[in-house]
Coordinates of C-alpha atoms in Angstrom, one line a residue:
Chain A
M1 CA 121.7 94.0 138.3
S2 CA 125.0 94.6 136.5
K3 CA 125.6 98.2 135.5
T4 CA 128.1 97.2 132.8
A5 CA 126.5 96.9 129.3
P6 CA 126.9 93.3 128.0
R7 CA 129.1 92.7 125.0
S8 CA 127.1 92.8 121.8
D9 CA 128.0 89.2 120.9
S10 CA 127.5 87.8 124.4
K11 CA 124.8 85.2 125.2
E12 CA 123.4 87.6 127.7
Y13 CA 123.0 90.4 125.1
L14 CA 121.4 88.1 122.5
A15 CA 119.0 86.7 125.1
K16 CA 118.0 90.2 126.1
K17 CA 117.6 91.3 122.5
E18 CA 115.4 88.2 121.9
R19 CA 113.3 89.0 124.9
L20 CA 112.9 92.6 124.0
A21 CA 111.8 91.7 120.5
R22 CA 108.9 89.8 121.9
Q23 CA 108.0 92.5 124.5
L24 CA 105.2 95.0 123.9
T25 CA 105.2 98.0 126.2
I26 CA 101.7 99.6 126.5
Y27 CA 100.7 102.7 128.5
G28 CA 97.7 104.5 129.8
R29 CA 95.6 103.6 132.9
K30 CA 92.7 101.9 131.2
P31 CA 94.7 99.8 128.6
V32 CA 97.1 98.6 131.4
L33 CA 94.2 97.8 133.8
E34 CA 92.4 95.8 131.0
A35 CA 95.6 93.9 130.1
L36 CA 96.1 92.9 133.7
Q37 CA 92.5 91.7 133.9
M38 CA 92.9 89.4 130.9
P39 CA 94.1 85.9 132.1
S40 CA 95.7 85.2 128.8
V41 CA 98.0 88.3 128.9
Q42 CA 101.4 87.8 130.6
C43 CA 102.8 91.0 132.1
S44 CA 106.5 90.9 133.1
K45 CA 106.8 94.3 134.7
L46 CA 104.6 97.2 135.7
H47 CA 106.0 100.7 135.6
L48 CA 104.5 103.5 137.6
A49 CA 105.3 107.2 138.0
E50 CA 106.1 108.2 141.6
S51 CA 103.8 111.2 141.0
N52 CA 100.7 109.0 140.6
K53 CA 98.0 109.6 143.2
R54 CA 96.9 106.4 144.8
D55 CA 93.4 106.7 143.5
G56 CA 90.9 104.0 142.5
I57 CA 92.4 102.8 139.2
I58 CA 96.0 103.0 140.3
N59 CA 95.1 101.0 143.4
E60 CA 93.3 98.4 141.3
I61 CA 96.3 98.2 138.9
C62 CA 98.7 97.7 141.9
Q63 CA 96.5 95.1 143.5
L64 CA 96.3 93.1 140.3
A65 CA 100.0 93.3 139.8
E66 CA 100.6 92.1 143.4
Q67 CA 98.2 89.2 143.1
Q68 CA 99.9 88.1 139.9
G69 CA 103.4 88.5 141.4
I70 CA 104.3 91.1 138.8
E71 CA 107.4 93.3 139.5
I72 CA 106.5 96.9 140.0
A73 CA 109.1 99.6 139.2
W74 CA 108.6 103.2 140.3
H75 CA 110.1 106.0 138.2
D76 CA 110.2 109.8 138.1
R77 CA 108.0 111.2 135.3
Q78 CA 111.0 111.5 132.9
G79 CA 112.0 107.9 133.6
L80 CA 108.5 106.7 132.8
S81 CA 108.4 108.8 129.6
R82 CA 111.5 107.0 128.4
I83 CA 109.7 103.7 129.0
S84 CA 106.3 104.6 127.6
K85 CA 107.8 106.7 124.8
N86 CA 104.8 108.9 125.2
G87 CA 105.1 111.1 128.3
K88 CA 102.1 113.2 127.3
Q89 CA 99.6 110.3 127.2
D90 CA 101.0 107.6 129.5
Q91 CA 99.1 108.9 132.5
G92 CA 101.9 107.7 134.7
V93 CA 101.4 104.0 133.9
A94 CA 103.1 101.5 131.6
A95 CA 103.4 97.7 131.4
D96 CA 105.8 95.3 129.6
L97 CA 103.7 92.5 128.1
E98 CA 105.0 89.2 126.8
L99 CA 102.5 88.1 124.2
A100 CA 102.9 84.8 122.4
T101 CA 101.3 86.5 119.4
Y102 CA 103.6 89.6 119.2
R103 CA 106.8 88.6 117.4
P104 CA 109.5 90.0 115.1
I105 CA 108.9 89.0 111.4
R106 CA 112.1 86.9 111.4
E107 CA 110.2 84.5 113.7
F108 CA 107.6 83.8 110.9
N109 CA 108.4 80.3 109.9
L110 CA 109.1 80.5 106.2
E111 CA 110.0 76.9 105.9
S112 CA 106.6 75.4 106.6
V113 CA 104.3 77.9 105.0
A114 CA 101.2 76.0 103.9
P115 CA 99.4 76.7 100.6
G116 CA 96.8 79.4 101.0
T117 CA 98.7 81.1 103.9
R118 CA 98.0 84.9 103.9
L119 CA 99.6 87.8 105.7
L120 CA 98.6 91.4 105.7
A121 CA 101.4 94.1 105.6
L122 CA 100.6 97.6 106.6
D123 CA 102.2 100.5 104.7
G124 CA 101.7 103.9 106.2
I125 CA 98.5 103.3 108.3
H126 CA 98.7 106.4 110.5
N127 CA 95.1 106.5 111.7
P128 CA 94.9 104.7 115.1
Q129 CA 91.2 103.9 114.6
N130 CA 91.9 102.1 111.3
L131 CA 94.9 100.3 112.7
G132 CA 92.9 99.1 115.7
M133 CA 90.1 97.9 113.4
I134 CA 92.5 96.1 111.1
I135 CA 94.0 94.3 114.1
R136 CA 90.5 93.3 115.3
S137 CA 89.6 91.8 111.9
A138 CA 93.0 90.0 111.6
A139 CA 92.6 88.5 115.1
A140 CA 89.1 87.2 114.2
S141 CA 90.0 85.8 110.8
N142 CA 92.1 82.8 109.8
I143 CA 95.0 84.8 108.3
A144 CA 98.5 84.0 109.5
G145 CA 99.3 87.5 110.7
V146 CA 99.7 91.2 110.3
I147 CA 103.2 92.7 109.4
L148 CA 103.4 96.0 111.3
P149 CA 106.4 98.2 110.6
R150 CA 107.6 100.6 113.3
K151 CA 108.3 103.2 110.6
G152 CA 105.3 104.9 109.0
C153 CA 102.5 103.2 111.0
A154 CA 100.7 104.5 114.1
A155 CA 102.2 103.3 117.4
L156 CA 100.2 100.8 119.4
S157 CA 98.7 103.5 121.6
P158 CA 95.6 103.4 123.9
L159 CA 93.5 104.6 120.9
V160 CA 94.6 101.6 118.8
I161 CA 94.0 99.2 121.7
K162 CA 90.5 100.7 122.2
A163 CA 89.7 100.5 118.4
S164 CA 91.0 96.9 118.5
A165 CA 88.4 96.1 121.2
G166 CA 91.2 94.5 123.2
T167 CA 92.1 92.0 120.4
L168 CA 95.6 93.6 120.1
F169 CA 96.6 91.1 122.9
K170 CA 95.7 88.1 120.8
A171 CA 96.1 89.2 117.2
P172 CA 99.1 87.6 115.4
I173 CA 101.4 90.6 114.8
F174 CA 104.8 90.4 113.2
H175 CA 106.6 93.6 113.8
C176 CA 109.6 95.0 111.8
E177 CA 111.5 98.2 111.2
S178 CA 110.2 98.7 107.7
L179 CA 108.4 96.8 105.0
T180 CA 111.3 97.3 102.5
E181 CA 113.4 95.4 105.1
A182 CA 110.9 92.7 105.8
L183 CA 109.3 91.8 102.4
P184 CA 112.3 90.7 100.4
A185 CA 113.0 87.7 102.6
L186 CA 109.3 86.6 102.3
K187 CA 109.5 87.0 98.5
D188 CA 112.8 85.1 98.3
N189 CA 111.1 82.3 100.0
G190 CA 108.4 82.0 97.4
M191 CA 105.6 84.2 98.8
A192 CA 103.7 86.4 96.4
I193 CA 103.5 90.1 97.4
Y194 CA 100.3 91.7 96.3
G195 CA 99.8 95.5 96.6
L196 CA 96.3 96.9 96.8
S197 CA 95.7 99.7 94.4
S198 CA 92.5 101.2 92.9
H199 CA 94.3 101.5 89.6
A200 CA 95.2 97.8 89.3
K201 CA 93.8 95.7 86.5
T202 CA 93.6 92.4 88.3
S203 CA 90.6 92.0 90.6
L204 CA 90.9 90.8 94.1
F205 CA 87.7 88.7 93.4
Q206 CA 89.4 86.6 90.8
P207 CA 90.3 83.3 92.3
L208 CA 94.0 83.6 93.2
S209 CA 96.5 80.8 93.2
D210 CA 97.0 78.9 96.4
K211 CA 100.5 80.3 96.6
P212 CA 101.3 81.8 100.1
A213 CA 100.8 85.5 99.8
V214 CA 101.4 88.9 101.5
F215 CA 98.8 91.6 100.8
V216 CA 100.1 95.1 101.3
L217 CA 97.6 97.8 102.3
G218 CA 98.7 101.4 101.7
N219 CA 97.9 104.7 103.2
E220 CA 94.3 105.9 102.4
T221 CA 95.4 109.0 100.7
E222 CA 98.6 108.0 99.0
G223 CA 98.2 104.2 98.5
V224 CA 101.1 101.8 98.7
S225 CA 104.4 103.7 98.8
R226 CA 106.7 103.7 95.8
D227 CA 109.5 101.6 97.4
V228 CA 107.1 99.0 98.6
S229 CA 105.3 98.9 95.2
K230 CA 108.6 97.9 93.6
L231 CA 108.7 94.8 95.8
C232 CA 105.2 93.7 94.8
T233 CA 104.7 90.8 92.4
D234 CA 101.3 92.1 91.3
M235 CA 98.8 94.8 92.1
L236 CA 95.2 94.0 92.9
A237 CA 92.1 96.2 92.9
I238 CA 88.7 95.7 94.5
P239 CA 86.1 96.4 91.7
M240 CA 83.8 99.1 92.9
A241 CA 80.3 100.1 91.8
N242 CA 78.8 103.6 91.4
G243 CA 82.1 105.3 90.7
V244 CA 83.3 104.9 94.2
E245 CA 87.1 105.4 94.3
S246 CA 88.1 103.6 97.4
L247 CA 87.1 101.8 100.5
N248 CA 88.1 102.5 104.0
V249 CA 91.5 100.8 104.5
A250 CA 90.1 98.8 107.5
V251 CA 87.3 97.5 105.3
T252 CA 89.7 96.5 102.6
A253 CA 91.8 94.7 105.3
A254 CA 88.7 92.8 106.5
L255 CA 87.8 91.7 103.0
L256 CA 91.3 90.4 102.5
A257 CA 91.4 88.7 105.9
F258 CA 88.2 86.9 105.4
A259 CA 88.5 86.3 101.6
G260 CA 89.8 82.7 102.1
Q261 CA 86.7 81.8 104.2
F262 CA 84.3 83.2 101.7
Q263 CA 86.0 81.4 98.8
Q264 CA 86.1 78.1 100.7
G265 CA 82.4 78.5 101.4
Chain B
M1 CA 52.5 130.2 97.0
S2 CA 49.2 129.4 98.7
K3 CA 49.2 129.8 102.5
T4 CA 46.4 127.3 102.9
A5 CA 47.4 123.8 103.8
P6 CA 46.4 121.4 101.0
R7 CA 43.8 118.7 101.8
S8 CA 45.5 115.5 102.8
D9 CA 43.9 113.6 99.9
S10 CA 44.6 116.2 97.3
K11 CA 46.9 115.6 94.4
E12 CA 49.0 118.6 95.5
Y13 CA 49.4 117.1 99.0
L14 CA 50.4 113.6 97.6
A15 CA 52.8 115.1 95.2
K16 CA 54.4 117.1 98.0
K17 CA 54.6 114.1 100.2
E18 CA 56.2 112.1 97.4
R19 CA 58.8 114.9 96.8
L20 CA 59.6 115.2 100.5
A21 CA 60.2 111.4 100.8
R22 CA 62.9 111.7 98.1
Q23 CA 64.4 114.8 99.6
L24 CA 67.5 114.7 101.9
T25 CA 68.2 117.8 103.8
I26 CA 71.9 118.1 104.8
Y27 CA 73.6 120.8 106.9
G28 CA 77.0 122.2 107.7
R29 CA 79.2 124.4 105.6
K30 CA 81.6 121.8 104.3
P31 CA 79.0 119.1 103.5
V32 CA 76.8 121.6 101.6
L33 CA 79.8 123.1 99.7
E34 CA 80.9 119.6 98.7
A35 CA 77.4 118.6 97.6
L36 CA 77.2 121.7 95.4
Q37 CA 80.5 120.9 93.9
M38 CA 79.4 117.4 92.8
P39 CA 77.8 117.5 89.3
S40 CA 75.8 114.4 90.0
V41 CA 74.0 115.9 93.1
Q42 CA 70.8 117.9 92.4
C43 CA 70.1 120.6 95.0
S44 CA 66.6 122.0 94.9
K45 CA 67.0 124.7 97.6
L46 CA 69.7 126.3 99.7
H47 CA 68.9 127.6 103.1
L48 CA 71.0 130.2 104.8
A49 CA 70.8 131.9 108.2
E50 CA 70.6 135.7 107.9
S51 CA 73.3 135.9 110.6
N52 CA 75.9 134.3 108.4
K53 CA 78.9 136.4 107.8
R54 CA 79.6 136.7 104.1
D55 CA 83.0 135.0 104.4
G56 CA 84.9 132.8 102.0
I57 CA 82.9 129.6 102.3
I58 CA 79.5 131.3 102.4
N59 CA 80.4 133.3 99.3
E60 CA 81.5 130.1 97.6
I61 CA 78.3 128.4 98.5
C62 CA 76.2 131.3 97.2
Q63 CA 78.1 131.6 94.0
L64 CA 77.7 127.8 93.2
A65 CA 74.0 128.1 94.0
E66 CA 73.6 131.1 91.7
Q67 CA 75.5 129.4 88.9
Q68 CA 73.3 126.4 89.2
G69 CA 70.1 128.4 89.4
I70 CA 69.3 127.0 92.9
E71 CA 66.7 129.0 95.0
I72 CA 68.3 130.5 98.1
A73 CA 66.1 131.0 101.1
W74 CA 67.2 133.2 104.0
H75 CA 66.0 132.4 107.5
D76 CA 66.5 133.6 111.1
R77 CA 68.5 131.2 113.2
Q78 CA 65.4 129.6 114.6
G79 CA 63.9 129.1 111.2
L80 CA 67.1 127.5 109.9
S81 CA 67.2 125.2 113.0
R82 CA 63.7 124.0 112.1
I83 CA 65.0 123.0 108.6
S84 CA 68.3 121.5 109.6
K85 CA 66.8 119.9 112.7
N86 CA 70.2 120.5 114.3
G87 CA 70.6 124.2 115.2
K88 CA 73.8 123.5 117.2
Q89 CA 75.7 122.1 114.3
D90 CA 74.2 123.5 111.1
Q91 CA 76.6 126.5 111.0
G92 CA 73.8 128.5 109.4
V93 CA 73.7 126.4 106.2
A94 CA 71.4 123.7 105.0
A95 CA 70.5 122.3 101.5
D96 CA 67.6 120.2 100.2
L97 CA 69.0 117.5 97.9
E98 CA 67.1 115.4 95.4
L99 CA 69.1 112.2 95.1
A100 CA 68.0 109.4 92.7
T101 CA 69.5 107.0 95.2
Y102 CA 67.7 108.2 98.4
R103 CA 64.2 106.8 98.5
P104 CA 61.5 105.5 100.8
I105 CA 61.6 101.7 101.2
R106 CA 58.1 101.5 99.6
E107 CA 59.8 102.4 96.3
F108 CA 61.9 99.3 96.4
N109 CA 60.5 97.3 93.6
L110 CA 59.4 94.0 95.2
E111 CA 57.9 92.6 92.0
S112 CA 61.1 92.3 90.1
V113 CA 63.6 91.2 92.7
A114 CA 66.2 89.1 91.0
P115 CA 67.7 86.0 92.7
G116 CA 70.7 86.9 94.7
T117 CA 69.5 90.4 95.5
R118 CA 70.8 91.6 98.8
L119 CA 69.8 94.5 101.1
L120 CA 71.4 95.5 104.4
A121 CA 69.1 96.8 107.1
L122 CA 70.5 98.8 110.0
D123 CA 69.2 98.3 113.5
G124 CA 70.5 100.8 116.1
I125 CA 73.6 102.0 114.4
H126 CA 74.2 105.1 116.5
N127 CA 77.9 105.7 115.8
P128 CA 78.2 108.2 112.9
Q129 CA 81.7 106.8 111.9
N130 CA 80.3 103.3 111.5
L131 CA 77.2 104.5 109.7
G132 CA 79.3 106.5 107.2
M133 CA 81.7 103.5 106.6
I134 CA 78.7 101.2 106.1
I135 CA 77.3 103.6 103.5
R136 CA 80.7 103.8 101.8
S137 CA 81.0 100.0 101.5
A138 CA 77.4 99.7 100.3
A139 CA 77.9 102.3 97.6
A140 CA 81.0 100.5 96.4
S141 CA 79.5 97.0 96.4
N142 CA 76.8 95.4 94.2
I143 CA 74.1 95.2 96.9
A144 CA 70.7 96.6 96.1
G145 CA 70.7 99.0 99.0
V146 CA 70.8 99.9 102.7
I147 CA 67.5 100.1 104.7
L148 CA 68.0 103.0 107.1
P149 CA 65.3 103.6 109.7
R150 CA 64.9 107.1 111.1
K151 CA 64.3 105.6 114.6
G152 CA 67.4 104.3 116.4
C153 CA 70.1 105.1 113.8
A154 CA 72.4 108.1 113.7
A155 CA 71.0 111.0 111.6
L156 CA 72.8 111.8 108.3
S157 CA 75.0 114.4 109.9
P158 CA 78.2 116.0 108.6
L159 CA 80.2 113.3 110.6
V160 CA 78.4 110.6 108.6
I161 CA 78.9 112.4 105.3
K162 CA 82.6 112.7 106.1
A163 CA 83.0 109.0 107.2
S164 CA 81.2 108.0 104.0
A165 CA 83.8 109.9 102.0
G166 CA 81.0 111.7 100.1
T167 CA 79.5 108.4 98.9
L168 CA 76.3 109.2 100.8
F169 CA 75.2 111.1 97.7
K170 CA 75.4 108.0 95.5
A171 CA 74.7 105.1 97.9
P172 CA 71.4 103.3 97.4
I173 CA 69.5 104.2 100.6
F174 CA 66.0 103.2 101.4
H175 CA 64.7 105.1 104.3
C176 CA 61.9 104.2 106.6
E177 CA 60.5 105.0 110.0
S178 CA 61.4 101.7 111.7
L179 CA 62.5 98.3 110.7
T180 CA 59.5 96.6 112.3
E181 CA 57.4 98.7 109.9
A182 CA 59.6 98.0 106.8
L183 CA 60.6 94.4 107.1
P184 CA 57.2 92.6 107.1
A185 CA 56.4 93.7 103.5
L186 CA 59.7 92.4 102.3
K187 CA 59.2 89.1 104.1
D188 CA 55.7 88.8 102.7
N189 CA 57.1 89.2 99.3
G190 CA 59.4 86.2 99.7
M191 CA 62.6 87.8 100.9
A192 CA 64.6 86.0 103.6
I193 CA 65.4 88.2 106.6
Y194 CA 68.8 87.2 108.2
G195 CA 69.8 88.7 111.5
L196 CA 73.5 88.8 112.3
S197 CA 74.3 87.4 115.8
S198 CA 77.5 86.1 117.3
H199 CA 75.4 83.4 119.0
A200 CA 73.9 82.1 115.8
K201 CA 74.7 78.5 114.7
T202 CA 74.5 79.1 110.9
S203 CA 77.7 80.4 109.4
L204 CA 77.6 83.4 107.1
F205 CA 80.3 81.6 105.0
Q206 CA 78.0 78.6 104.2
P207 CA 76.7 79.1 100.7
L208 CA 73.3 80.7 101.1
S209 CA 70.4 80.1 98.8
D210 CA 69.9 82.4 95.9
K211 CA 66.8 83.7 97.6
P212 CA 66.6 87.5 97.7
A213 CA 67.6 88.5 101.3
V214 CA 67.8 91.3 103.8
F215 CA 70.7 91.1 106.3
V216 CA 70.0 92.9 109.5
L217 CA 73.0 94.5 111.4
G218 CA 72.4 95.2 115.0
N219 CA 74.0 97.6 117.5
E220 CA 77.6 96.8 118.4
T221 CA 76.8 96.4 122.1
E222 CA 73.3 95.0 122.1
G223 CA 73.0 93.2 118.7
V224 CA 69.8 93.0 116.7
S225 CA 66.9 94.3 118.8
R226 CA 64.3 91.9 120.2
D227 CA 61.4 93.1 118.0
V228 CA 63.5 92.9 114.8
S229 CA 64.9 89.5 115.8
K230 CA 61.3 88.2 115.8
L231 CA 61.0 89.1 112.1
C232 CA 64.1 87.3 111.1
T233 CA 63.8 84.0 109.2
D234 CA 67.3 82.9 110.4
M235 CA 70.2 84.2 112.4
L236 CA 73.8 84.0 111.0
A237 CA 77.2 84.3 112.6
I238 CA 80.6 85.1 111.2
P239 CA 82.9 82.3 112.6
M240 CA 85.8 83.9 114.4
A241 CA 89.2 82.7 115.4
N242 CA 91.2 83.4 118.6
G243 CA 88.1 83.7 120.8
V244 CA 87.3 87.1 119.3
E245 CA 83.7 87.9 120.1
S246 CA 82.7 90.3 117.5
L247 CA 83.8 92.4 114.5
N248 CA 83.3 96.1 114.1
V249 CA 79.8 96.5 112.6
A250 CA 81.1 98.4 109.6
V251 CA 83.5 95.5 108.9
T252 CA 80.6 93.0 109.2
A253 CA 78.6 95.2 106.8
A254 CA 81.4 95.2 104.2
L255 CA 81.8 91.4 104.4
L256 CA 78.0 91.1 103.7
A257 CA 78.0 93.7 101.0
F258 CA 80.9 92.1 99.1
A259 CA 80.1 88.4 99.9
G260 CA 78.3 87.9 96.6
Q261 CA 81.3 89.1 94.7
F262 CA 83.7 86.8 96.6
Q263 CA 81.4 83.8 96.1
Q264 CA 81.0 84.4 92.4
G265 CA 84.8 84.7 92.1

């Protein structure tokens, strides 16, 4: 491997950037083991800390990697922390996954968006349980994907993978730096941007137009953030009985993800 | 108060039985404090352990009870455990609540069930988080209620109250001993009993008849139990994309609870 950094406009650099944007690095013994056990999940590299004891689960991980011809890289604890970005919880194990369903939002094909296409966008979903549940519902529904910003949302940690019941590896996820960066391009290409808000006057249950749309789910306490609200074409509320003020955000996400199927009957 | 137990057919006994069936005893400092702070919640008696230190939260609880003219009973730790039924987690505080929305299933008015009426029935929902979320969605939706058996489901603990975001105090809950005891009467009175199962051939998204119906949600791992399945008139599945096998049970509950609103538009 060359030790010289490639020039930022070189083919090599762009190819690497492209590859990294489609790569998801997960960590933790159980999540990595489970990913290696799923035939549909492509792992390009396994990272292990030299300090790992060769116990049951580490042996199992190594065996699976060898069977599948996956490159194994050994690191000191610090080196592994740099890769997992969570030295406290990586348990000495990380894996680079290449998932056909995990892509940067710029790869969302705006030119051929069919009527009725729906995306969910997550704004400040910090709770790993909720994030995992949202991913699970999105994977099971017919929606086109979940827009997941790196800023302000929980990282794709073992807790998220567990709450997703392993569906993180097949859910259509479009990652981005922030929603304020990602949403304008979608809006410019004719998509409606709906923010969910308990104060909104328009009901989610009113039949919406067939226009392709992004539904933005905000933080449970604070709702959709101010900057993202400004980008919304309209705000929608779920009408609630008994004076209930809000639903769990993962429940709201599921209602949005499956709304199309209910409305088609 | 008389120390003699009333005869089991006496008016006094029946009145007490009736009252107890509508009474929900909760425990834990925070849940009790929050219940006392809600104007809509009627508390008939506050129970405190004599061992409680008169600190901030206990003082606050006592003051609220005094302001509202609620009887305060002091017990030794063992006596309080008998009331809370959870000595390990009651934190020396319990309260008897009288909620208009917490009733035995026999009080569900079968004679005037309108077309389209829906109930959810819970079969083996052990996880307090899920139970709380189900209660929250049920409270917010238009469904007639949740049938909650004492056997096989999580108790209404502080964890459930927290996950319900306080909506436990306003959600329409019909309690019973077991579903095998409660469902036959509903079925005999013309209600359809649908069990949710990922193996079912009928889709939940197909327009269902307007017949009043109970939807049974089973345990996440084992599904609807065998005995309850036998009572179901039909089994329904939620069609899922990407080979996802199941949804979180609280998500399924929310889709059922709000289905009517989506379908009406």
